[in-house]
PDB file of C-alpha atoms in Angstrom:
ATOM      1  CA  UNK A   1    -181.705 226.356  35.362  1.00  0.00           C
ATOM      2  CA  UNK A   2    -182.652 227.904  32.025  1.00  0.00           C
ATOM      3  CA  UNK A   3    -181.517 231.336  33.227  1.00  0.00           C
ATOM      4  CA  UNK A   4    -178.140 230.033  34.325  1.00  0.00           C
ATOM      5  CA  UNK A   5    -177.710 228.203  31.040  1.00  0.00           C
ATOM      6  CA  UNK A   6    -178.664 231.347  29.113  1.00  0.00           C
ATOM      7  CA  UNK A   7    -176.141 233.452  31.068  1.00  0.00           C
ATOM      8  CA  UNK A   8    -173.482 230.864  30.400  1.00  0.00           C
ATOM      9  CA  UNK A   9    -174.200 230.958  26.667  1.00  0.00           C
ATOM     10  CA  UNK A  10    -174.154 234.763  26.714  1.00  0.00           C
ATOM     11  CA  UNK A  11    -170.783 234.826  28.516  1.00  0.00           C
ATOM     12  CA  UNK A  12    -169.385 232.260  26.119  1.00  0.00           C
ATOM     13  CA  UNK A  13    -170.573 234.338  23.168  1.00  0.00           C
ATOM     14  CA  UNK A  14    -168.830 237.469  24.456  1.00  0.00           C
ATOM     15  CA  UNK A  15    -165.650 235.496  25.103  1.00  0.00           C
ATOM     16  CA  UNK A  16    -165.666 234.091  21.574  1.00  0.00           C
ATOM     17  CA  UNK A  17    -166.200 237.595  20.126  1.00  0.00           C
ATOM     18  CA  UNK A  18    -163.238 238.977  22.099  1.00  0.00           C
ATOM     19  CA  UNK A  19    -160.993 236.144  20.966  1.00  0.00           C
ATOM     20  CA  UNK A  20    -162.112 236.667  17.382  1.00  0.00           C
ATOM     21  CA  UNK A  21    -161.092 240.356  17.571  1.00  0.00           C
ATOM     22  CA  UNK A  22    -157.651 239.411  18.912  1.00  0.00           C
ATOM     23  CA  UNK A  23    -157.201 236.844  16.142  1.00  0.00           C
ATOM     24  CA  UNK A  24    -158.173 239.397  13.496  1.00  0.00           C
ATOM     25  CA  UNK A  25    -155.722 241.948  14.937  1.00  0.00           C
ATOM     26  CA  UNK A  26    -152.923 239.389  14.994  1.00  0.00           C
ATOM     27  CA  UNK A  27    -153.719 238.339  11.435  1.00  0.00           C
ATOM     28  CA  UNK A  28    -153.544 241.966  10.312  1.00  0.00           C
ATOM     29  CA  UNK A  29    -150.160 242.417  12.034  1.00  0.00           C
ATOM     30  CA  UNK A  30    -148.828 239.257  10.412  1.00  0.00           C
ATOM     31  CA  UNK A  31    -149.971 240.482   7.010  1.00  0.00           C
ATOM     32  CA  UNK A  32    -148.198 243.822   7.506  1.00  0.00           C
ATOM     33  CA  UNK A  33    -144.966 242.085   8.533  1.00  0.00           C
ATOM     34  CA  UNK A  34    -145.156 239.747   5.539  1.00  0.00           C
ATOM     35  CA  UNK A  35    -145.532 242.713   3.199  1.00  0.00           C
ATOM     36  CA  UNK A  36    -142.559 244.490   4.784  1.00  0.00           C
ATOM     37  CA  UNK A  37    -140.404 241.369   4.446  1.00  0.00           C
ATOM     38  CA  UNK A  38    -141.470 241.018   0.823  1.00  0.00           C
ATOM     39  CA  UNK A  39    -140.529 244.657   0.131  1.00  0.00           C
ATOM     40  CA  UNK A  40    -137.124 244.191   1.737  1.00  0.00           C
ATOM     41  CA  UNK A  41    -136.438 241.101  -0.359  1.00  0.00           C
ATOM     42  CA  UNK A  42    -137.372 242.930  -3.553  1.00  0.00           C
ATOM     43  CA  UNK A  43    -135.072 245.891  -2.839  1.00  0.00           C
ATOM     44  CA  UNK A  44    -131.597 245.659  -4.417  1.00  0.00           C
ATOM     45  CA  UNK A  45    -128.904 244.697  -1.931  1.00  0.00           C
ATOM     46  CA  UNK A  46    -126.241 247.229  -0.975  1.00  0.00           C
ATOM     47  CA  UNK A  47    -122.711 245.994  -1.622  1.00  0.00           C
ATOM     48  CA  UNK A  48    -120.004 247.460   0.542  1.00  0.00           C
ATOM     49  CA  UNK A  49    -116.646 247.422  -1.202  1.00  0.00           C
ATOM     50  CA  UNK A  50    -113.507 246.787   0.795  1.00  0.00           C
ATOM     51  CA  UNK A  51    -112.230 249.978   2.412  1.00  0.00           C
ATOM     52  CA  UNK A  52    -108.497 250.412   2.639  1.00  0.00           C
ATOM     53  CA  UNK A  53    -106.806 252.954   4.864  1.00  0.00           C
ATOM     54  CA  UNK A  54    -103.927 254.491   2.981  1.00  0.00           C
ATOM     55  CA  UNK A  55    -101.394 255.924   5.397  1.00  0.00           C
ATOM     56  CA  UNK A  56     -99.612 257.716   2.587  1.00  0.00           C
ATOM     57  CA  UNK A  57    -102.683 259.741   1.649  1.00  0.00           C
ATOM     58  CA  UNK A  58    -102.619 261.707   4.878  1.00  0.00           C
ATOM     59  CA  UNK A  59    -102.109 265.416   4.535  1.00  0.00           C
ATOM     60  CA  UNK A  60    -100.165 267.139   7.254  1.00  0.00           C
ATOM     61  CA  UNK A  61    -100.918 270.854   7.146  1.00  0.00           C
ATOM     62  CA  UNK A  62     -98.930 271.943  10.197  1.00  0.00           C
ATOM     63  CA  UNK A  63     -96.769 270.400  12.870  1.00  0.00           C
ATOM     64  CA  UNK A  64     -96.641 272.056  16.237  1.00  0.00           C
ATOM     65  CA  UNK A  65     -94.493 271.426  19.275  1.00  0.00           C
ATOM     66  CA  UNK A  66     -91.135 272.700  20.385  1.00  0.00           C
ATOM     67  CA  UNK A  67     -89.037 271.713  23.332  1.00  0.00           C
ATOM     68  CA  UNK A  68     -90.378 273.681  26.258  1.00  0.00           C
ATOM     69  CA  UNK A  69     -86.993 273.837  27.899  1.00  0.00           C
ATOM     70  CA  UNK A  70     -86.483 277.147  26.122  1.00  0.00           C
ATOM     71  CA  UNK A  71     -85.759 276.663  22.447  1.00  0.00           C
ATOM     72  CA  UNK A  72     -85.941 279.873  20.504  1.00  0.00           C
ATOM     73  CA  UNK A  73     -88.603 279.309  17.811  1.00  0.00           C
ATOM     74  CA  UNK A  74     -86.620 281.492  15.427  1.00  0.00           C
ATOM     75  CA  UNK A  75     -83.729 279.029  15.651  1.00  0.00           C
ATOM     76  CA  UNK A  76     -85.819 276.196  14.264  1.00  0.00           C
ATOM     77  CA  UNK A  77     -86.005 275.714  10.562  1.00  0.00           C
ATOM     78  CA  UNK A  78     -89.421 276.139   8.939  1.00  0.00           C
ATOM     79  CA  UNK A  79     -91.537 273.110   8.347  1.00  0.00           C
ATOM     80  CA  UNK A  80     -92.635 272.584   4.797  1.00  0.00           C
ATOM     81  CA  UNK A  81     -96.240 271.530   4.249  1.00  0.00           C
ATOM     82  CA  UNK A  82     -96.609 267.984   3.093  1.00  0.00           C
ATOM     83  CA  UNK A  83     -99.519 267.094   0.836  1.00  0.00           C
ATOM     84  CA  UNK A  84    -100.440 264.129  -1.315  1.00  0.00           C
ATOM     85  CA  UNK A  85    -102.797 264.113  -4.256  1.00  0.00           C
ATOM     86  CA  UNK A  86    -105.680 261.675  -4.325  1.00  0.00           C
ATOM     87  CA  UNK A  87    -103.845 259.724  -7.018  1.00  0.00           C
ATOM     88  CA  UNK A  88    -102.125 256.521  -5.934  1.00  0.00           C
ATOM     89  CA  UNK A  89     -98.431 257.018  -5.126  1.00  0.00           C
ATOM     90  CA  UNK A  90     -95.560 254.825  -4.037  1.00  0.00           C
ATOM     91  CA  UNK A  91     -94.306 255.856  -0.609  1.00  0.00           C
ATOM     92  CA  UNK A  92     -90.537 255.815  -0.089  1.00  0.00           C
ATOM     93  CA  UNK A  93     -90.980 253.709   3.041  1.00  0.00           C
ATOM     94  CA  UNK A  94     -93.864 251.798   4.539  1.00  0.00           C
ATOM     95  CA  UNK A  95     -95.528 252.927   7.809  1.00  0.00           C
ATOM     96  CA  UNK A  96     -93.742 250.032   9.535  1.00  0.00           C
ATOM     97  CA  UNK A  97     -90.335 251.245   8.323  1.00  0.00           C
ATOM     98  CA  UNK A  98     -91.170 254.804   9.333  1.00  0.00           C
ATOM     99  CA  UNK A  99     -92.188 253.637  12.799  1.00  0.00           C
ATOM    100  CA  UNK A 100     -88.937 251.684  13.086  1.00  0.00           C
ATOM    101  CA  UNK A 101     -87.024 254.881  12.367  1.00  0.00           C
ATOM    102  CA  UNK A 102     -88.935 256.677  15.127  1.00  0.00           C
ATOM    103  CA  UNK A 103     -88.141 253.902  17.608  1.00  0.00           C
ATOM    104  CA  UNK A 104     -84.461 253.784  16.631  1.00  0.00           C
ATOM    105  CA  UNK A 105     -84.027 257.543  16.980  1.00  0.00           C
ATOM    106  CA  UNK A 106     -85.927 257.716  20.272  1.00  0.00           C
ATOM    107  CA  UNK A 107     -83.807 254.916  21.748  1.00  0.00           C
ATOM    108  CA  UNK A 108     -80.609 256.627  20.620  1.00  0.00           C
ATOM    109  CA  UNK A 109     -81.667 260.001  22.028  1.00  0.00           C
ATOM    110  CA  UNK A 110     -82.776 258.461  25.332  1.00  0.00           C
ATOM    111  CA  UNK A 111     -79.351 256.873  25.735  1.00  0.00           C
ATOM    112  CA  UNK A 112     -77.735 260.165  24.747  1.00  0.00           C
ATOM    113  CA  UNK A 113     -79.625 262.061  27.441  1.00  0.00           C
ATOM    114  CA  UNK A 114     -78.906 259.415  30.067  1.00  0.00           C
ATOM    115  CA  UNK A 115     -75.181 259.592  29.355  1.00  0.00           C
ATOM    116  CA  UNK A 116     -74.572 263.208  28.265  1.00  0.00           C
ATOM    117  CA  UNK A 117     -77.368 265.476  29.495  1.00  0.00           C
ATOM    118  CA  UNK A 118     -75.860 266.098  32.934  1.00  0.00           C
ATOM    119  CA  UNK A 119     -72.572 267.269  31.417  1.00  0.00           C
ATOM    120  CA  UNK A 120     -74.496 269.492  28.955  1.00  0.00           C
ATOM    121  CA  UNK A 121     -76.377 271.105  31.833  1.00  0.00           C
ATOM    122  CA  UNK A 122     -73.196 271.470  33.893  1.00  0.00           C
ATOM    123  CA  UNK A 123     -71.417 273.146  30.982  1.00  0.00           C
ATOM    124  CA  UNK A 124     -74.288 275.585  30.487  1.00  0.00           C
ATOM    125  CA  UNK A 125     -74.348 276.373  34.203  1.00  0.00           C
ATOM    126  CA  UNK A 126     -70.604 277.011  34.089  1.00  0.00           C
ATOM    127  CA  UNK A 127     -70.926 279.372  31.125  1.00  0.00           C
ATOM    128  CA  UNK A 128     -73.771 281.254  32.822  1.00  0.00           C
ATOM    129  CA  UNK A 129     -72.075 281.238  36.221  1.00  0.00           C
ATOM    130  CA  UNK A 130     -75.016 279.465  37.857  1.00  0.00           C
ATOM    131  CA  UNK A 131     -75.123 277.068  40.776  1.00  0.00           C
ATOM    132  CA  UNK A 132     -78.230 274.883  40.538  1.00  0.00           C
ATOM    133  CA  UNK A 133     -79.075 271.571  42.151  1.00  0.00           C
ATOM    134  CA  UNK A 134     -79.716 268.374  40.213  1.00  0.00           C
ATOM    135  CA  UNK A 135     -83.482 268.897  40.262  1.00  0.00           C
ATOM    136  CA  UNK A 136     -83.097 271.208  37.255  1.00  0.00           C
ATOM    137  CA  UNK A 137     -81.338 268.475  35.290  1.00  0.00           C
ATOM    138  CA  UNK A 138     -84.105 266.023  36.164  1.00  0.00           C
ATOM    139  CA  UNK A 139     -86.754 268.516  35.117  1.00  0.00           C
ATOM    140  CA  UNK A 140     -85.031 269.161  31.781  1.00  0.00           C
ATOM    141  CA  UNK A 141     -84.593 265.438  31.092  1.00  0.00           C
ATOM    142  CA  UNK A 142     -88.254 264.662  31.834  1.00  0.00           C
ATOM    143  CA  UNK A 143     -89.468 267.580  29.731  1.00  0.00           C
ATOM    144  CA  UNK A 144     -87.361 266.580  26.737  1.00  0.00           C
ATOM    145  CA  UNK A 145     -88.448 262.934  26.928  1.00  0.00           C
ATOM    146  CA  UNK A 146     -92.113 263.974  26.893  1.00  0.00           C
ATOM    147  CA  UNK A 147     -91.694 265.976  23.709  1.00  0.00           C
ATOM    148  CA  UNK A 148     -89.106 263.836  21.972  1.00  0.00           C
ATOM    149  CA  UNK A 149     -91.641 261.867  19.849  1.00  0.00           C
ATOM    150  CA  UNK A 150     -93.148 265.041  18.361  1.00  0.00           C
ATOM    151  CA  UNK A 151     -89.690 266.450  17.585  1.00  0.00           C
ATOM    152  CA  UNK A 152     -88.688 263.212  15.868  1.00  0.00           C
ATOM    153  CA  UNK A 153     -91.855 263.304  13.768  1.00  0.00           C
ATOM    154  CA  UNK A 154     -91.082 266.899  12.863  1.00  0.00           C
ATOM    155  CA  UNK A 155     -87.647 266.037  11.493  1.00  0.00           C
ATOM    156  CA  UNK A 156     -88.824 262.840   9.801  1.00  0.00           C
ATOM    157  CA  UNK A 157     -91.382 264.863   7.874  1.00  0.00           C
ATOM    158  CA  UNK A 158     -88.634 267.299   6.961  1.00  0.00           C
ATOM    159  CA  UNK A 159     -85.829 264.892   6.037  1.00  0.00           C
ATOM    160  CA  UNK A 160     -87.523 261.624   5.111  1.00  0.00           C
ATOM    161  CA  UNK A 161     -85.517 260.099   2.220  1.00  0.00           C
ATOM    162  CA  UNK A 162     -86.917 259.932  -1.290  1.00  0.00           C
ATOM    163  CA  UNK A 163     -85.359 256.544  -1.973  1.00  0.00           C
ATOM    164  CA  UNK A 164     -85.633 253.123  -0.437  1.00  0.00           C
ATOM    165  CA  UNK A 165     -81.995 252.130  -0.007  1.00  0.00           C
ATOM    166  CA  UNK A 166     -80.731 251.232   3.495  1.00  0.00           C
ATOM    167  CA  UNK A 167     -77.949 253.803   3.048  1.00  0.00           C
ATOM    168  CA  UNK A 168     -80.460 256.612   2.573  1.00  0.00           C
ATOM    169  CA  UNK A 169     -82.466 255.383   5.530  1.00  0.00           C
ATOM    170  CA  UNK A 170     -79.413 255.469   7.801  1.00  0.00           C
ATOM    171  CA  UNK A 171     -78.276 258.869   6.500  1.00  0.00           C
ATOM    172  CA  UNK A 172     -81.707 260.307   7.246  1.00  0.00           C
ATOM    173  CA  UNK A 173     -81.636 258.828  10.750  1.00  0.00           C
ATOM    174  CA  UNK A 174     -78.149 260.196  11.449  1.00  0.00           C
ATOM    175  CA  UNK A 175     -79.126 263.641  10.200  1.00  0.00           C
ATOM    176  CA  UNK A 176     -82.177 263.726  12.483  1.00  0.00           C
ATOM    177  CA  UNK A 177     -80.105 262.610  15.471  1.00  0.00           C
ATOM    178  CA  UNK A 178     -77.585 265.393  14.835  1.00  0.00           C
ATOM    179  CA  UNK A 179     -80.388 267.968  14.591  1.00  0.00           C
ATOM    180  CA  UNK A 180     -81.952 266.754  17.843  1.00  0.00           C
ATOM    181  CA  UNK A 181     -78.651 266.860  19.705  1.00  0.00           C
ATOM    182  CA  UNK A 182     -78.013 270.404  18.520  1.00  0.00           C
ATOM    183  CA  UNK A 183     -81.550 271.350  19.503  1.00  0.00           C
ATOM    184  CA  UNK A 184     -81.120 269.906  22.989  1.00  0.00           C
ATOM    185  CA  UNK A 185     -77.754 271.588  23.546  1.00  0.00           C
ATOM    186  CA  UNK A 186     -79.095 274.924  22.387  1.00  0.00           C
ATOM    187  CA  UNK A 187     -82.323 274.475  24.330  1.00  0.00           C
ATOM    188  CA  UNK A 188     -80.613 273.693  27.635  1.00  0.00           C
ATOM    189  CA  UNK A 189     -78.532 276.850  27.450  1.00  0.00           C
ATOM    190  CA  UNK A 190     -81.537 278.978  26.481  1.00  0.00           C
ATOM    191  CA  UNK A 191     -83.648 277.526  29.276  1.00  0.00           C
ATOM    192  CA  UNK A 192     -81.069 278.217  31.971  1.00  0.00           C
ATOM    193  CA  UNK A 193     -80.337 281.664  30.576  1.00  0.00           C
ATOM    194  CA  UNK A 194     -84.028 282.543  30.710  1.00  0.00           C
ATOM    195  CA  UNK A 195     -84.590 281.496  34.309  1.00  0.00           C
ATOM    196  CA  UNK A 196     -86.221 284.209  36.453  1.00  0.00           C
ATOM    197  CA  UNK A 197     -83.789 286.736  37.869  1.00  0.00           C
ATOM    198  CA  UNK A 198     -84.784 285.722  41.386  1.00  0.00           C
ATOM    199  CA  UNK A 199     -83.649 282.167  40.703  1.00  0.00           C
ATOM    200  CA  UNK A 200     -80.449 283.329  39.027  1.00  0.00           C
ATOM    201  CA  UNK A 201     -79.699 285.687  41.886  1.00  0.00           C
ATOM    202  CA  UNK A 202     -80.128 282.945  44.495  1.00  0.00           C
ATOM    203  CA  UNK A 203     -77.971 280.459  42.626  1.00  0.00           C
ATOM    204  CA  UNK A 204     -75.136 282.496  41.119  1.00  0.00           C
ATOM    205  CA  UNK A 205     -71.752 281.663  42.478  1.00  0.00           C
TER     206      UNK A 205
END
């Protein structure tokens, strides 16, 4: 009986010692966390000012992309670099107005190709004495439509008006449309003229 009681007291003592060690370790961890929290509270807070994205402070170094239907790069006018100083400036038109111009021109040119491209291709085939099926016209139309946005951006960067009047906006849009139509007409002829000789030989009248 005494031995069993002694063993029980010994086991209880060891258990209490183990619990005491765990409590001490937890107390030490709590103290470390409290010190870290205190240090964080004492550090000065970091204030993040409002960041504004200024569309007009973009710098466009180069603009690449020509109609792959066969435009001669030497026929295209050079693109002037556009740069803006870090100083605040007043843009002639807002990004929304610029985007509206892109949409207007793209819609106009899409309608132009749907109504006139076939006759442009037929005229070029007649001048070159070629007999080609309609798949070439479809290919040319699809290729132009893919690259139309980049060509519009090219001419907007080149001709964007310096003023804000609606008249200047419309004049700029009309000028870009004329340039694109000339580019398409010239490109169609160049593309057909540069077809491989094997294709030309099979399709000449």
